[in-house]
Coordinates of C-alpha atoms in Angstrom, one line a residue:
X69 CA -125.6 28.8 -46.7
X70 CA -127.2 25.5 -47.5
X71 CA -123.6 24.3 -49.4
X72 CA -121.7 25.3 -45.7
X73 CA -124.1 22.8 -44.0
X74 CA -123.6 20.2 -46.5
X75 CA -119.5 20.9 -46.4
X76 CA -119.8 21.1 -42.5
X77 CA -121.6 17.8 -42.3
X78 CA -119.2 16.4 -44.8
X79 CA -116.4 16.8 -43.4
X80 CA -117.9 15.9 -39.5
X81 CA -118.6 12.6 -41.0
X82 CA -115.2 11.9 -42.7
X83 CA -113.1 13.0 -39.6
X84 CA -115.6 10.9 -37.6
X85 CA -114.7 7.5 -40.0
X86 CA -110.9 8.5 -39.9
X87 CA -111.3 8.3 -35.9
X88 CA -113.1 5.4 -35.6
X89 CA -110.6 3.1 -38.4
X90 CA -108.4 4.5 -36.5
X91 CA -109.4 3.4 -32.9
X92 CA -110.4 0.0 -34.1
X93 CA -108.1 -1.0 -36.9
X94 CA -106.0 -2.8 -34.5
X95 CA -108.9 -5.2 -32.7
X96 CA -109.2 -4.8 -29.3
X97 CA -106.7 -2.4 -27.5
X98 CA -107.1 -1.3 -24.2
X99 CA -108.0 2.1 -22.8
X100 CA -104.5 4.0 -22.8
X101 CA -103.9 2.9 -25.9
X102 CA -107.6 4.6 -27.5
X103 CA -106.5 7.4 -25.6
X104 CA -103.1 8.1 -27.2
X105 CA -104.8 7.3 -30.5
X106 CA -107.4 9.8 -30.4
X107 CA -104.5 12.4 -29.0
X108 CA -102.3 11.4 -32.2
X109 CA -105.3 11.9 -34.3
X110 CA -106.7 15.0 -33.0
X111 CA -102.4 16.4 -33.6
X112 CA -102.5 15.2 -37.4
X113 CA -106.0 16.4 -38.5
X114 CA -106.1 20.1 -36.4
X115 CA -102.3 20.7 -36.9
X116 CA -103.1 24.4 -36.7
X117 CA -105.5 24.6 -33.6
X118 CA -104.3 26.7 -30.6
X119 CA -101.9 24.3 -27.9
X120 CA -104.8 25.1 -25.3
X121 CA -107.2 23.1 -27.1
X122 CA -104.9 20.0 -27.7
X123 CA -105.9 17.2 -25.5
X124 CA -102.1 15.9 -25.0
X125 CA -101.5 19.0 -23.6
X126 CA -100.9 19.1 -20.0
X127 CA -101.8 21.9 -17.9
X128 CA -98.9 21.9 -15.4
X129 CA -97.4 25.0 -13.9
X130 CA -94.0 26.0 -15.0
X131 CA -92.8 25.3 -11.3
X132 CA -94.0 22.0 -11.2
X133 CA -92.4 20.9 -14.6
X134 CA -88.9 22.0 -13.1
X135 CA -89.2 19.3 -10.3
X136 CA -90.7 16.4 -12.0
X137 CA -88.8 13.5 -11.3
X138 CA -87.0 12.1 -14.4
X139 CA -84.7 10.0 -14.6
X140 CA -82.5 11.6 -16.7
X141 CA -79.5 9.7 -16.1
X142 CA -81.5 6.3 -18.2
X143 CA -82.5 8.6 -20.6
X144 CA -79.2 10.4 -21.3
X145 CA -77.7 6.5 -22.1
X146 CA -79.9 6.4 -24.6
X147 CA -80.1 9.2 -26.1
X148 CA -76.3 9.2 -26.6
X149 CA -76.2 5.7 -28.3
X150 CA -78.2 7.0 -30.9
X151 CA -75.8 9.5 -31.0
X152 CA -73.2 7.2 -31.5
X153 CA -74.7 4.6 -33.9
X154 CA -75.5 8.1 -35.9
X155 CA -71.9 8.5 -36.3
X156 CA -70.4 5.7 -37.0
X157 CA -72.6 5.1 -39.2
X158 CA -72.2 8.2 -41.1
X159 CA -68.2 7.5 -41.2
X160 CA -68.4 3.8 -42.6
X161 CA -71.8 5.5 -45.4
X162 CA -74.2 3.1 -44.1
X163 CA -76.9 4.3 -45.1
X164 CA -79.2 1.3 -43.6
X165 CA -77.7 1.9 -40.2
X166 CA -78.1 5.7 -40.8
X167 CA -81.9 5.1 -41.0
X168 CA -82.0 3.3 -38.1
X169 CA -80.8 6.5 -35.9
X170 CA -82.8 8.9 -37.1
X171 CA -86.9 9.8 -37.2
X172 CA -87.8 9.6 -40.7
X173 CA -90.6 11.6 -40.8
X174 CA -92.4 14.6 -42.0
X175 CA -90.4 17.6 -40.5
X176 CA -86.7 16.0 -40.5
X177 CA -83.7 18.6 -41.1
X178 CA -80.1 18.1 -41.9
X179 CA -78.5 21.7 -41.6
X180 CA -75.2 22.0 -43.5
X181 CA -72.2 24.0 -43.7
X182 CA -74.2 25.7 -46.7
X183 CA -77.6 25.4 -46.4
X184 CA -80.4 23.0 -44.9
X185 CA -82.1 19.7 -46.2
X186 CA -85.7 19.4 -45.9
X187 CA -87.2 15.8 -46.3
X188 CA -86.0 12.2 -45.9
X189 CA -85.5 12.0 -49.9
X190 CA -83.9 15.1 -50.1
X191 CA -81.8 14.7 -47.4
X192 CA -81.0 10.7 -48.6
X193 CA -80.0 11.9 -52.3
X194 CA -77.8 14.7 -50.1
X195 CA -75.9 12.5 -48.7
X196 CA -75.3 10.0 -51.5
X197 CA -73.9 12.5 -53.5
X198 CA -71.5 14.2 -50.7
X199 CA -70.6 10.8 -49.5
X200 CA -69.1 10.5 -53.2
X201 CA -66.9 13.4 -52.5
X202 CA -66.0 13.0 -49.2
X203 CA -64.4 10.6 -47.2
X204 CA -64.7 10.3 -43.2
X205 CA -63.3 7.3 -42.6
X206 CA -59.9 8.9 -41.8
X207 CA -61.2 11.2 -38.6
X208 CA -60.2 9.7 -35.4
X209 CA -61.2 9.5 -31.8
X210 CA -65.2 9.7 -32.7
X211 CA -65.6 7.0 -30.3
X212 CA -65.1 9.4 -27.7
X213 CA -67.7 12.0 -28.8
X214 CA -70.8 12.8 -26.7
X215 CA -73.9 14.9 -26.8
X216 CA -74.1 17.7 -24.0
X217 CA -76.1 20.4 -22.6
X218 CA -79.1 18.5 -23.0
X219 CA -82.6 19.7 -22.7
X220 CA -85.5 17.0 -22.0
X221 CA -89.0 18.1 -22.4
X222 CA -91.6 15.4 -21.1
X223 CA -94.4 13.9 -23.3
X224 CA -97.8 15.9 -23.4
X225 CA -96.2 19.1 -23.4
X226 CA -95.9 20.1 -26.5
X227 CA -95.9 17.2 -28.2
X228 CA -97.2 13.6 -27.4
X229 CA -93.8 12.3 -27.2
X230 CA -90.7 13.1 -25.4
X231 CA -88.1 15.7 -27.2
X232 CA -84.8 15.9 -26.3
X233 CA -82.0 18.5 -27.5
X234 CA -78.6 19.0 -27.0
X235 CA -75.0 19.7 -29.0
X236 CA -72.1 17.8 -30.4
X237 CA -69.2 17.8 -32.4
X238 CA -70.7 16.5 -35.9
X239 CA -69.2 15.7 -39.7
X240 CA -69.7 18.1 -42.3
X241 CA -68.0 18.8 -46.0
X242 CA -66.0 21.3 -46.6
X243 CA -67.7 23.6 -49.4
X244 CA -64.3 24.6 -51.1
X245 CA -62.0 21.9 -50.6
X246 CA -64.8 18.8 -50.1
X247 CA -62.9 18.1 -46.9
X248 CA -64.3 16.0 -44.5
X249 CA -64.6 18.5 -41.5
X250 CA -65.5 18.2 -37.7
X251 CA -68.4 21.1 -36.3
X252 CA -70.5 21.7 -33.5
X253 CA -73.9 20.6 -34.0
X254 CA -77.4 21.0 -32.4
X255 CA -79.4 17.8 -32.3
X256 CA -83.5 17.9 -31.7
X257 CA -84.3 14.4 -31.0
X258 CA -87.6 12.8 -30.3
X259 CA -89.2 9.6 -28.7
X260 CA -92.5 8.4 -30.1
X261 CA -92.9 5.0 -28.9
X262 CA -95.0 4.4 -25.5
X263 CA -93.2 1.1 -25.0
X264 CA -90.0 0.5 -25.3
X265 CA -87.6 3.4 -25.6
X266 CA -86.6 4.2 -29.1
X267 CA -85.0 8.0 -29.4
X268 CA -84.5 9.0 -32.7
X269 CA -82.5 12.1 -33.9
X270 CA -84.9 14.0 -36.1
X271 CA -83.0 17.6 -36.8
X272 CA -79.6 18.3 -37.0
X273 CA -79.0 22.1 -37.2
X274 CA -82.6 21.9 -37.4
X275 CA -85.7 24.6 -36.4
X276 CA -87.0 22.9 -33.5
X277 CA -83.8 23.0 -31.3
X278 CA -84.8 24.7 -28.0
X279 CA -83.2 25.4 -24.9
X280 CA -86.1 26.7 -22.5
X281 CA -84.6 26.4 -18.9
X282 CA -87.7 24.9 -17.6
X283 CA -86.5 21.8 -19.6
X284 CA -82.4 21.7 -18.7
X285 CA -81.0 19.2 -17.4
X286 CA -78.9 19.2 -14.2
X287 CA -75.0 19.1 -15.0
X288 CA -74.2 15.7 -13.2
X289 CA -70.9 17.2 -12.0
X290 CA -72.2 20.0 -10.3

């Protein structure tokens, strides 16, 4: 019992130094910013603990979420130059650029005509090697490709950052003939930055794809 209380105290202190380098390793910051620390802190270290405990989880009812206003017109411009960049970039095998379109970290997916990546290096040494095999360059019209049926979940909801996720056409290899081949593709994107906007795609063909209807965005021509 005694080696619990010792453990328990332990560990208090230790997430109690994490939380404070964390709050002040940046010198004075001002009260929203201490308060999306602590939320990005409390989502890294309790990773497991129930939604309903999360502080950057807002308590909205499902009703409400449906009306916010959004303006999803602003965000759908950005979204789909990421989208864009993402593609082009792919085609010319730019890997630099490539990096710059999508969120690096832990989690990211790259599903396949044959099976799914797991893992920025995995998914990096994927794509060297097919990009060896395969050649884009010669698909045309990509310019005119866009995302669609886009789904927009707010910050704070299940996440503390915006998600976004909708489908287009996509480049994949051919497993029998190494063909550079056009699909439909689901794309989970997110936005983690509280300034500036800065969407990232972080799945493609990906696990966290998700179409609840509370989260749909009107179709503009309807």
């Amino acid at each position: 019992m005694e080696q619990r209380k010792i453990l328990s105290l332990a560990t208090t202190t230790l997430l109690l130094i994490v939380v404070f380098a964390h709050l002040t390793g940046c010198g004075d910051v001002g009260d929203e910013t201490v308060t999306e620390r602590l939320r990005f802190t409390e989502f890294f270290l309790l990773p497991t603990a129930p939604y309903y405990r999360k502080s950057y989880i807002e308590h909205i009812p499902d009703e409400e979420i449906a009306t916010r206003e959004v303006d999803f017109e602003a965000k759908i411009v950005e979204i789909q130059k990421v989208y864009r960049d993402l593609i082009k970039a792919y085609r010319e095998e730019d890997m630099s650029a490539l990096t710059k379109t999508l969120d690096t970290s832990q989690g990211i997916e790259w599903g396949t005509l044959t099976g799914t990546s797991h893992g920025w290096n995995n998914i990096k040494g994927f794509l060297e090697a097919k990009w060896i095999q395969t050649d884009c360059m010669g698909i045309q019209n990509w310019e005119n490709w866009e995302l669609t049926d886009f789904y927009i979940r707010p910050k704070n909801i299940k996440a503390p950052w915006e998600e976004a996720s909708a489908t287009a056409p996509m480049f994949f290899q051919d497993p029998g003939s190494f063909a550079c081949v056009i699909q439909p593709a689901s794309f989970y994107l997110t936005n983690k930055s509280s300034k500036s906007p800065k969407w990232r795609i972080h799945q493609i063909n990906g696990s966290r794809y998700f179409t609840d209807p509370r989260y749909k965005v009107p179709d503009p021509k309807n």
